[in-house]
PDB file of C-alpha atoms in Angstrom:
ATOM      1  CA  MET A 162       5.012 -89.179 -43.645  1.00  0.00           C
ATOM      2  CA  VAL A 163       6.049 -86.552 -41.129  1.00  0.00           C
ATOM      3  CA  THR A 164       5.699 -87.598 -37.506  1.00  0.00           C
ATOM      4  CA  VAL A 165       4.582 -85.066 -34.911  1.00  0.00           C
ATOM      5  CA  ASN A 166       5.150 -87.041 -31.716  1.00  0.00           C
ATOM      6  CA  GLN A 167       8.413 -85.245 -31.016  1.00  0.00           C
ATOM      7  CA  GLN A 168       8.523 -81.887 -29.291  1.00  0.00           C
ATOM      8  CA  ARG A 169       9.865 -79.142 -31.532  1.00  0.00           C
ATOM      9  CA  VAL A 170      12.441 -77.043 -29.696  1.00  0.00           C
ATOM     10  CA  PRO A 171      13.661 -73.636 -30.919  1.00  0.00           C
ATOM     11  CA  ARG A 172      17.373 -72.881 -30.903  1.00  0.00           C
ATOM     12  CA  LYS A 173      18.625 -69.332 -30.659  1.00  0.00           C
ATOM     13  CA  ARG A 174      20.203 -68.146 -33.905  1.00  0.00           C
ATOM     14  CA  THR A 175      22.424 -65.263 -34.965  1.00  0.00           C
ATOM     15  CA  TYR A 176      21.535 -63.607 -38.254  1.00  0.00           C
ATOM     16  CA  LEU A 177      22.883 -60.960 -40.625  1.00  0.00           C
ATOM     17  CA  MET A 178      20.541 -58.595 -42.495  1.00  0.00           C
ATOM     18  CA  CYS A 179      20.908 -55.489 -44.663  1.00  0.00           C
ATOM     19  CA  SER A 180      18.326 -52.710 -44.934  1.00  0.00           C
ATOM     20  CA  PRO A 181      16.691 -52.265 -48.374  1.00  0.00           C
ATOM     21  CA  GLU A 182      17.031 -48.489 -48.323  1.00  0.00           C
ATOM     22  CA  HIS A 183      18.668 -48.664 -51.780  1.00  0.00           C
ATOM     23  CA  PHE A 184      16.464 -51.491 -53.043  1.00  0.00           C
ATOM     24  CA  ALA A 185      15.133 -51.169 -56.593  1.00  0.00           C
ATOM     25  CA  VAL A 186      14.612 -53.388 -59.611  1.00  0.00           C
ATOM     26  CA  GLU A 187      17.108 -51.759 -61.987  1.00  0.00           C
ATOM     27  CA  TYR A 188      17.984 -54.888 -63.969  1.00  0.00           C
ATOM     28  CA  ALA A 189      16.555 -58.373 -64.516  1.00  0.00           C
ATOM     29  CA  ILE A 190      18.779 -61.323 -63.573  1.00  0.00           C
ATOM     30  CA  ASN A 191      16.037 -63.765 -62.589  1.00  0.00           C
ATOM     31  CA  PRO A 192      12.531 -64.493 -63.949  1.00  0.00           C
ATOM     32  CA  TRP A 193      10.842 -62.582 -61.120  1.00  0.00           C
ATOM     33  CA  MET A 194      12.485 -59.228 -61.851  1.00  0.00           C
ATOM     34  CA  ASP A 195      10.635 -56.789 -64.116  1.00  0.00           C
ATOM     35  CA  VAL A 196      12.232 -53.381 -64.568  1.00  0.00           C
ATOM     36  CA  THR A 197       8.859 -51.927 -65.621  1.00  0.00           C
ATOM     37  CA  THR A 198       7.238 -52.791 -62.272  1.00  0.00           C
ATOM     38  CA  PRO A 199       7.536 -49.927 -59.784  1.00  0.00           C
ATOM     39  CA  VAL A 200       8.966 -50.590 -56.340  1.00  0.00           C
ATOM     40  CA  ASP A 201       7.707 -48.770 -53.257  1.00  0.00           C
ATOM     41  CA  ALA A 202      11.009 -48.237 -51.456  1.00  0.00           C
ATOM     42  CA  GLN A 203       9.387 -47.016 -48.233  1.00  0.00           C
ATOM     43  CA  LEU A 204       7.111 -50.051 -48.097  1.00  0.00           C
ATOM     44  CA  ALA A 205      10.072 -52.335 -48.756  1.00  0.00           C
ATOM     45  CA  VAL A 206      11.880 -50.880 -45.735  1.00  0.00           C
ATOM     46  CA  LYS A 207       8.739 -51.170 -43.612  1.00  0.00           C
ATOM     47  CA  GLN A 208       8.245 -54.837 -44.528  1.00  0.00           C
ATOM     48  CA  TRP A 209      11.926 -55.586 -43.953  1.00  0.00           C
ATOM     49  CA  ASP A 210      11.783 -53.856 -40.539  1.00  0.00           C
ATOM     50  CA  ARG A 211       8.850 -56.058 -39.594  1.00  0.00           C
ATOM     51  CA  LEU A 212      10.849 -59.148 -40.577  1.00  0.00           C
ATOM     52  CA  ARG A 213      13.799 -58.031 -38.463  1.00  0.00           C
ATOM     53  CA  GLU A 214      11.509 -57.259 -35.522  1.00  0.00           C
ATOM     54  CA  THR A 215       9.925 -60.697 -35.885  1.00  0.00           C
ATOM     55  CA  LEU A 216      13.299 -62.431 -35.589  1.00  0.00           C
ATOM     56  CA  VAL A 217      14.302 -60.328 -32.571  1.00  0.00           C
ATOM     57  CA  GLY A 218      10.902 -60.996 -31.016  1.00  0.00           C
ATOM     58  CA  LEU A 219      11.550 -64.729 -31.334  1.00  0.00           C
ATOM     59  CA  GLY A 220      14.735 -64.287 -29.290  1.00  0.00           C
ATOM     60  CA  HIS A 221      17.342 -64.215 -32.042  1.00  0.00           C
ATOM     61  CA  ASP A 222      20.272 -61.842 -32.517  1.00  0.00           C
ATOM     62  CA  VAL A 223      20.360 -59.778 -35.718  1.00  0.00           C
ATOM     63  CA  HIS A 224      23.518 -58.063 -36.948  1.00  0.00           C
ATOM     64  CA  LEU A 225      23.209 -55.388 -39.615  1.00  0.00           C
ATOM     65  CA  LEU A 226      25.283 -54.902 -42.749  1.00  0.00           C
ATOM     66  CA  THR A 227      25.516 -51.305 -43.954  1.00  0.00           C
ATOM     67  CA  PRO A 228      23.743 -50.926 -47.322  1.00  0.00           C
ATOM     68  CA  GLU A 229      25.679 -49.312 -50.140  1.00  0.00           C
ATOM     69  CA  ALA A 230      24.306 -47.111 -52.906  1.00  0.00           C
ATOM     70  CA  GLY A 231      24.559 -48.707 -56.320  1.00  0.00           C
ATOM     71  CA  LEU A 232      24.008 -52.209 -54.936  1.00  0.00           C
ATOM     72  CA  PRO A 233      20.196 -52.495 -54.916  1.00  0.00           C
ATOM     73  CA  ASP A 234      20.208 -56.241 -54.153  1.00  0.00           C
ATOM     74  CA  MET A 235      22.293 -55.975 -50.962  1.00  0.00           C
ATOM     75  CA  VAL A 236      19.081 -56.515 -49.003  1.00  0.00           C
ATOM     76  CA  PHE A 237      19.395 -60.165 -50.041  1.00  0.00           C
ATOM     77  CA  ALA A 238      22.079 -60.730 -47.423  1.00  0.00           C
ATOM     78  CA  ALA A 239      21.940 -64.523 -47.646  1.00  0.00           C
ATOM     79  CA  ASN A 240      23.907 -64.438 -50.886  1.00  0.00           C
ATOM     80  CA  GLY A 241      27.097 -62.830 -49.562  1.00  0.00           C
ATOM     81  CA  ALA A 242      28.729 -65.806 -47.833  1.00  0.00           C
ATOM     82  CA  PHE A 243      28.154 -69.201 -46.204  1.00  0.00           C
ATOM     83  CA  VAL A 244      29.157 -69.691 -42.566  1.00  0.00           C
ATOM     84  CA  VAL A 245      29.699 -73.036 -40.826  1.00  0.00           C
ATOM     85  CA  ASP A 246      31.313 -73.441 -37.383  1.00  0.00           C
ATOM     86  CA  GLY A 247      32.619 -69.870 -37.462  1.00  0.00           C
ATOM     87  CA  HIS A 248      34.371 -70.324 -40.809  1.00  0.00           C
ATOM     88  CA  VAL A 249      33.233 -68.176 -43.706  1.00  0.00           C
ATOM     89  CA  TYR A 250      33.239 -69.314 -47.329  1.00  0.00           C
ATOM     90  CA  GLY A 251      32.859 -66.118 -49.314  1.00  0.00           C
ATOM     91  CA  ALA A 252      30.623 -65.495 -52.323  1.00  0.00           C
ATOM     92  CA  LYS A 253      31.615 -64.845 -55.921  1.00  0.00           C
ATOM     93  CA  PHE A 254      28.554 -63.603 -57.776  1.00  0.00           C
ATOM     94  CA  LYS A 255      27.663 -64.769 -61.262  1.00  0.00           C
ATOM     95  CA  HIS A 256      26.254 -61.435 -62.425  1.00  0.00           C
ATOM     96  CA  PRO A 257      28.452 -58.305 -62.460  1.00  0.00           C
ATOM     97  CA  GLN A 258      25.558 -56.191 -61.140  1.00  0.00           C
ATOM     98  CA  ARG A 259      25.960 -57.905 -57.761  1.00  0.00           C
ATOM     99  CA  SER A 260      29.701 -58.537 -57.652  1.00  0.00           C
ATOM    100  CA  GLY A 261      30.343 -55.509 -55.416  1.00  0.00           C
ATOM    101  CA  GLU A 262      28.331 -57.099 -52.613  1.00  0.00           C
ATOM    102  CA  ALA A 263      30.984 -59.736 -51.990  1.00  0.00           C
ATOM    103  CA  ALA A 264      33.546 -57.197 -50.752  1.00  0.00           C
ATOM    104  CA  ALA A 265      31.051 -55.656 -48.322  1.00  0.00           C
ATOM    105  CA  HIS A 266      30.339 -59.062 -46.804  1.00  0.00           C
ATOM    106  CA  ARG A 267      34.027 -59.937 -46.601  1.00  0.00           C
ATOM    107  CA  ALA A 268      34.747 -56.663 -44.792  1.00  0.00           C
ATOM    108  CA  PHE A 269      32.010 -57.444 -42.252  1.00  0.00           C
ATOM    109  CA  TYR A 270      33.350 -60.910 -41.449  1.00  0.00           C
ATOM    110  CA  GLU A 271      36.959 -59.807 -41.299  1.00  0.00           C
ATOM    111  CA  ALA A 272      35.953 -57.021 -38.892  1.00  0.00           C
ATOM    112  CA  GLN A 273      34.437 -59.737 -36.673  1.00  0.00           C
ATOM    113  CA  GLY A 274      37.710 -61.648 -36.798  1.00  0.00           C
ATOM    114  CA  TRP A 275      36.151 -64.713 -38.393  1.00  0.00           C
ATOM    115  CA  PRO A 276      38.332 -66.946 -40.593  1.00  0.00           C
ATOM    116  CA  PHE A 277      37.443 -66.024 -44.186  1.00  0.00           C
ATOM    117  CA  ILE A 278      38.014 -68.306 -47.158  1.00  0.00           C
ATOM    118  CA  ALA A 279      38.056 -66.345 -50.408  1.00  0.00           C
ATOM    119  CA  PRO A 280      36.383 -68.298 -53.210  1.00  0.00           C
ATOM    120  CA  SER A 281      37.903 -69.097 -56.572  1.00  0.00           C
ATOM    121  CA  GLU A 282      34.650 -70.541 -57.924  1.00  0.00           C
ATOM    122  CA  THR A 283      31.327 -68.843 -58.657  1.00  0.00           C
ATOM    123  CA  ASN A 284      28.887 -69.273 -55.770  1.00  0.00           C
ATOM    124  CA  GLU A 285      26.162 -67.183 -54.170  1.00  0.00           C
ATOM    125  CA  GLY A 286      26.484 -68.041 -50.509  1.00  0.00           C
ATOM    126  CA  GLU A 287      23.420 -69.267 -48.678  1.00  0.00           C
ATOM    127  CA  GLY A 288      21.435 -68.710 -51.829  1.00  0.00           C
ATOM    128  CA  ASP A 289      22.759 -72.096 -52.933  1.00  0.00           C
ATOM    129  CA  PHE A 290      24.074 -73.650 -49.711  1.00  0.00           C
ATOM    130  CA  ALA A 291      22.106 -75.008 -46.744  1.00  0.00           C
ATOM    131  CA  TYR A 292      23.595 -76.566 -43.605  1.00  0.00           C
ATOM    132  CA  LEU A 293      21.969 -79.213 -41.412  1.00  0.00           C
ATOM    133  CA  PRO A 294      24.223 -79.788 -38.370  1.00  0.00           C
ATOM    134  CA  GLU A 295      22.431 -82.921 -37.134  1.00  0.00           C
ATOM    135  CA  ALA A 296      21.724 -84.599 -40.494  1.00  0.00           C
ATOM    136  CA  HIS A 297      24.140 -87.441 -41.185  1.00  0.00           C
ATOM    137  CA  GLY A 298      26.707 -85.907 -38.840  1.00  0.00           C
ATOM    138  CA  GLY A 299      26.538 -82.429 -40.382  1.00  0.00           C
ATOM    139  CA  LEU A 300      25.598 -82.059 -44.022  1.00  0.00           C
ATOM    140  CA  ILE A 301      25.767 -79.261 -46.595  1.00  0.00           C
ATOM    141  CA  LEU A 302      23.196 -79.232 -49.387  1.00  0.00           C
ATOM    142  CA  ALA A 303      24.317 -77.283 -52.445  1.00  0.00           C
ATOM    143  CA  GLY A 304      22.373 -76.171 -55.488  1.00  0.00           C
ATOM    144  CA  HIS A 305      23.639 -75.730 -59.044  1.00  0.00           C
ATOM    145  CA  GLY A 306      22.170 -75.113 -62.452  1.00  0.00           C
ATOM    146  CA  PHE A 307      21.705 -71.350 -62.618  1.00  0.00           C
ATOM    147  CA  ARG A 308      24.064 -69.397 -60.348  1.00  0.00           C
ATOM    148  CA  THR A 309      26.514 -71.500 -58.331  1.00  0.00           C
ATOM    149  CA  GLU A 310      28.964 -73.766 -60.197  1.00  0.00           C
ATOM    150  CA  THR A 311      29.457 -77.386 -59.150  1.00  0.00           C
ATOM    151  CA  THR A 312      33.167 -76.655 -58.765  1.00  0.00           C
ATOM    152  CA  ALA A 313      32.202 -74.374 -55.870  1.00  0.00           C
ATOM    153  CA  HIS A 314      30.598 -77.340 -54.116  1.00  0.00           C
ATOM    154  CA  ALA A 315      33.965 -79.095 -54.005  1.00  0.00           C
ATOM    155  CA  GLU A 316      35.653 -75.871 -52.932  1.00  0.00           C
ATOM    156  CA  ALA A 317      33.142 -75.407 -50.099  1.00  0.00           C
ATOM    157  CA  GLN A 318      33.703 -78.957 -48.903  1.00  0.00           C
ATOM    158  CA  GLU A 319      37.447 -78.363 -48.698  1.00  0.00           C
ATOM    159  CA  ALA A 320      36.967 -74.955 -47.074  1.00  0.00           C
ATOM    160  CA  LEU A 321      34.461 -76.050 -44.451  1.00  0.00           C
ATOM    161  CA  GLY A 322      35.308 -79.719 -43.873  1.00  0.00           C
ATOM    162  CA  ARG A 323      31.739 -80.925 -44.209  1.00  0.00           C
ATOM    163  CA  PRO A 324      30.300 -83.285 -46.818  1.00  0.00           C
ATOM    164  CA  VAL A 325      28.508 -81.498 -49.633  1.00  0.00           C
ATOM    165  CA  VAL A 326      25.612 -83.027 -51.561  1.00  0.00           C
ATOM    166  CA  SER A 327      25.071 -81.457 -54.986  1.00  0.00           C
ATOM    167  CA  LEU A 328      21.478 -80.898 -56.099  1.00  0.00           C
ATOM    168  CA  HIS A 329      20.595 -79.969 -59.682  1.00  0.00           C
ATOM    169  CA  LEU A 330      18.064 -77.148 -60.075  1.00  0.00           C
ATOM    170  CA  ILE A 331      16.209 -77.372 -63.400  1.00  0.00           C
ATOM    171  CA  ASP A 332      13.479 -74.685 -63.285  1.00  0.00           C
ATOM    172  CA  PRO A 333      14.707 -71.097 -63.849  1.00  0.00           C
ATOM    173  CA  ARG A 334      12.000 -69.756 -61.525  1.00  0.00           C
ATOM    174  CA  PHE A 335      13.844 -71.551 -58.737  1.00  0.00           C
ATOM    175  CA  TYR A 336      17.265 -70.216 -59.617  1.00  0.00           C
ATOM    176  CA  HIS A 337      18.701 -70.608 -56.116  1.00  0.00           C
ATOM    177  CA  LEU A 338      18.460 -73.547 -53.738  1.00  0.00           C
ATOM    178  CA  ASP A 339      16.882 -71.300 -51.100  1.00  0.00           C
ATOM    179  CA  VAL A 340      13.745 -70.712 -53.155  1.00  0.00           C
ATOM    180  CA  ALA A 341      13.259 -74.478 -53.580  1.00  0.00           C
ATOM    181  CA  LEU A 342      14.415 -75.971 -50.258  1.00  0.00           C
ATOM    182  CA  ALA A 343      14.946 -74.929 -46.645  1.00  0.00           C
ATOM    183  CA  SER A 344      16.043 -76.509 -43.391  1.00  0.00           C
ATOM    184  CA  ILE A 345      13.208 -76.579 -40.861  1.00  0.00           C
ATOM    185  CA  ASP A 346      15.327 -77.904 -38.013  1.00  0.00           C
ATOM    186  CA  ASP A 347      18.850 -79.231 -37.557  1.00  0.00           C
ATOM    187  CA  GLU A 348      18.130 -82.487 -39.390  1.00  0.00           C
ATOM    188  CA  ASN A 349      15.150 -82.045 -41.702  1.00  0.00           C
ATOM    189  CA  VAL A 350      14.061 -80.007 -44.721  1.00  0.00           C
ATOM    190  CA  VAL A 351      11.056 -78.792 -46.656  1.00  0.00           C
ATOM    191  CA  TYR A 352      11.313 -78.689 -50.438  1.00  0.00           C
ATOM    192  CA  TYR A 353       9.510 -78.509 -53.771  1.00  0.00           C
ATOM    193  CA  PRO A 354      10.387 -81.603 -55.857  1.00  0.00           C
ATOM    194  CA  GLY A 355       9.588 -79.965 -59.195  1.00  0.00           C
ATOM    195  CA  ALA A 356      12.549 -77.597 -58.845  1.00  0.00           C
ATOM    196  CA  PHE A 357      15.023 -80.498 -58.955  1.00  0.00           C
ATOM    197  CA  SER A 358      16.186 -83.064 -61.494  1.00  0.00           C
ATOM    198  CA  ALA A 359      14.805 -86.585 -61.138  1.00  0.00           C
ATOM    199  CA  ALA A 360      18.134 -87.819 -59.772  1.00  0.00           C
ATOM    200  CA  SER A 361      18.305 -85.029 -57.190  1.00  0.00           C
ATOM    201  CA  GLN A 362      14.743 -85.813 -56.123  1.00  0.00           C
ATOM    202  CA  ARG A 363      15.832 -89.395 -55.436  1.00  0.00           C
ATOM    203  CA  VAL A 364      18.803 -88.161 -53.413  1.00  0.00           C
ATOM    204  CA  LEU A 365      16.549 -85.930 -51.292  1.00  0.00           C
ATOM    205  CA  THR A 366      14.083 -88.768 -50.727  1.00  0.00           C
ATOM    206  CA  GLN A 367      16.905 -91.000 -49.514  1.00  0.00           C
ATOM    207  CA  LEU A 368      18.472 -88.390 -47.234  1.00  0.00           C
ATOM    208  CA  PHE A 369      15.246 -86.925 -45.840  1.00  0.00           C
ATOM    209  CA  PRO A 370      12.450 -89.512 -45.761  1.00  0.00           C
ATOM    210  CA  ASP A 371      10.477 -87.345 -43.300  1.00  0.00           C
ATOM    211  CA  ALA A 372      10.771 -84.091 -45.275  1.00  0.00           C
ATOM    212  CA  VAL A 373       7.800 -81.763 -45.631  1.00  0.00           C
ATOM    213  CA  ILE A 374       6.869 -81.654 -49.319  1.00  0.00           C
ATOM    214  CA  ALA A 375       5.648 -78.382 -50.794  1.00  0.00           C
ATOM    215  CA  ASP A 376       3.417 -77.995 -53.843  1.00  0.00           C
ATOM    216  CA  ASP A 377       3.493 -75.590 -56.793  1.00  0.00           C
ATOM    217  CA  SER A 378       1.449 -72.918 -55.062  1.00  0.00           C
ATOM    218  CA  ASP A 379       3.746 -72.925 -52.021  1.00  0.00           C
ATOM    219  CA  ALA A 380       6.842 -72.652 -54.164  1.00  0.00           C
ATOM    220  CA  LEU A 381       5.518 -69.916 -56.437  1.00  0.00           C
ATOM    221  CA  ALA A 382       4.497 -67.897 -53.369  1.00  0.00           C
ATOM    222  CA  PHE A 383       8.157 -68.001 -52.228  1.00  0.00           C
ATOM    223  CA  GLY A 384       7.017 -70.128 -49.297  1.00  0.00           C
ATOM    224  CA  LEU A 385      10.196 -72.187 -49.328  1.00  0.00           C
ATOM    225  CA  ASN A 386      12.333 -69.082 -48.935  1.00  0.00           C
ATOM    226  CA  LEU A 387      11.912 -69.352 -45.180  1.00  0.00           C
ATOM    227  CA  VAL A 388      13.881 -69.291 -41.935  1.00  0.00           C
ATOM    228  CA  SER A 389      13.279 -71.701 -39.056  1.00  0.00           C
ATOM    229  CA  ASP A 390      14.740 -71.971 -35.564  1.00  0.00           C
ATOM    230  CA  GLY A 391      13.537 -75.548 -35.153  1.00  0.00           C
ATOM    231  CA  LEU A 392      10.052 -74.565 -33.985  1.00  0.00           C
ATOM    232  CA  ASN A 393       9.137 -71.135 -35.338  1.00  0.00           C
ATOM    233  CA  VAL A 394       9.092 -70.989 -39.131  1.00  0.00           C
ATOM    234  CA  VAL A 395       9.119 -67.455 -40.525  1.00  0.00           C
ATOM    235  CA  LEU A 396       7.697 -67.579 -44.048  1.00  0.00           C
ATOM    236  CA  ASN A 397       5.968 -65.506 -46.701  1.00  0.00           C
ATOM    237  CA  SER A 398       2.347 -64.828 -45.739  1.00  0.00           C
ATOM    238  CA  GLU A 399       1.168 -65.880 -49.214  1.00  0.00           C
ATOM    239  CA  ALA A 400       2.231 -69.497 -48.601  1.00  0.00           C
ATOM    240  CA  THR A 401      -0.859 -70.468 -46.645  1.00  0.00           C
ATOM    241  CA  ARG A 402      -0.935 -74.126 -47.712  1.00  0.00           C
ATOM    242  CA  LEU A 403       2.659 -74.628 -46.658  1.00  0.00           C
ATOM    243  CA  ALA A 404       1.967 -72.941 -43.329  1.00  0.00           C
ATOM    244  CA  GLY A 405      -0.757 -75.516 -42.762  1.00  0.00           C
ATOM    245  CA  LYS A 406       1.561 -78.409 -43.613  1.00  0.00           C
ATOM    246  CA  LEU A 407       4.239 -77.111 -41.247  1.00  0.00           C
ATOM    247  CA  LYS A 408       1.717 -76.683 -38.455  1.00  0.00           C
ATOM    248  CA  ALA A 409       0.515 -80.250 -38.991  1.00  0.00           C
ATOM    249  CA  ALA A 410       4.136 -81.403 -38.673  1.00  0.00           C
ATOM    250  CA  GLY A 411       4.466 -79.719 -35.281  1.00  0.00           C
ATOM    251  CA  TYR A 412       6.073 -76.421 -36.274  1.00  0.00           C
ATOM    252  CA  HIS A 413       4.800 -72.909 -35.548  1.00  0.00           C
ATOM    253  CA  PRO A 414       4.353 -70.882 -38.742  1.00  0.00           C
ATOM    254  CA  VAL A 415       5.071 -67.155 -38.431  1.00  0.00           C
ATOM    255  CA  PRO A 416       3.812 -65.418 -41.603  1.00  0.00           C
ATOM    256  CA  VAL A 417       5.296 -62.119 -42.764  1.00  0.00           C
ATOM    257  CA  GLU A 418       4.412 -59.867 -45.701  1.00  0.00           C
ATOM    258  CA  LEU A 419       7.302 -59.192 -48.091  1.00  0.00           C
ATOM    259  CA  GLY A 420       5.512 -58.288 -51.302  1.00  0.00           C
ATOM    260  CA  GLU A 421       7.897 -55.507 -52.304  1.00  0.00           C
ATOM    261  CA  LEU A 422      11.042 -57.585 -51.955  1.00  0.00           C
ATOM    262  CA  LYS A 423       9.404 -60.396 -53.906  1.00  0.00           C
ATOM    263  CA  LYS A 424       9.688 -58.083 -56.931  1.00  0.00           C
ATOM    264  CA  GLY A 425      13.445 -58.655 -56.721  1.00  0.00           C
ATOM    265  CA  GLY A 426      13.028 -62.404 -56.686  1.00  0.00           C
ATOM    266  CA  GLY A 427      13.432 -62.982 -52.960  1.00  0.00           C
ATOM    267  CA  SER A 428      11.596 -63.356 -49.686  1.00  0.00           C
ATOM    268  CA  VAL A 429      12.383 -64.206 -46.057  1.00  0.00           C
ATOM    269  CA  LYS A 430      15.508 -66.357 -46.380  1.00  0.00           C
ATOM    270  CA  CYS A 431      17.059 -64.210 -49.115  1.00  0.00           C
ATOM    271  CA  CYS A 432      17.123 -61.353 -46.590  1.00  0.00           C
ATOM    272  CA  ILE A 433      18.816 -63.386 -43.853  1.00  0.00           C
ATOM    273  CA  ALA A 434      22.245 -64.975 -43.561  1.00  0.00           C
ATOM    274  CA  GLU A 435      22.811 -67.253 -40.596  1.00  0.00           C
ATOM    275  CA  LEU A 436      26.023 -66.723 -38.625  1.00  0.00           C
ATOM    276  CA  ARG A 437      26.899 -70.159 -37.303  1.00  0.00           C
ATOM    277  CA  HIS A 438      29.584 -69.688 -34.653  1.00  0.00           C
TER     278      HIS A 438
END
């Protein structure tokens, strides 16, 4: 049971986003993508702008990655790398349609002067990695089953010097960790148990006894693809039940509409990489 007697405190974050000006569903590499469904590109940009403005309005810094033609999924900036303590573990995409994104992310980080670790193993950045700095001394949760290989979990642990807990995703609708689980503060998570194997569910229960548990409707509304600063939880406006659960646990839900980007199989978190200095 989640306790609400503690005061939730926001912590300023630094994020990386990429405008969806080239966004389109030109191929299908997850169950949500349908090439026959039209995308309103102008509406996608408008919804993305509102998300960016929401983060800035909450006091966070947002850096922008320049979108590139021919890479329609670059808007999903979370997938390009994973940053812990100013060290960057780069992405190596499973699908060739997205492989060009990795170089754009690497160029951004190298221009910032951040130490960059080039990956040998297939991984999709924060799509399959989550970091909780106050959980068990600083813990990385890592998903596998559809995109990121388990060998990348070991590589990330060596690259970043933090313990990595592997979690097995078993439902293709939840093809990345970040559509099934999210950190809601520096030591706790919200997740949908049905996305994980029975063994991984037991691991999560042991590590996070006070986790917020989402249901099917939350998960299918991309509610778990959220970003939190420890108090304010920016999440898809369709996930109304989850918003209620978070509010009951002492958080402040901030709903945003991202219907166009959902056609690509992503929502709030997919659009946002966290730059952890």
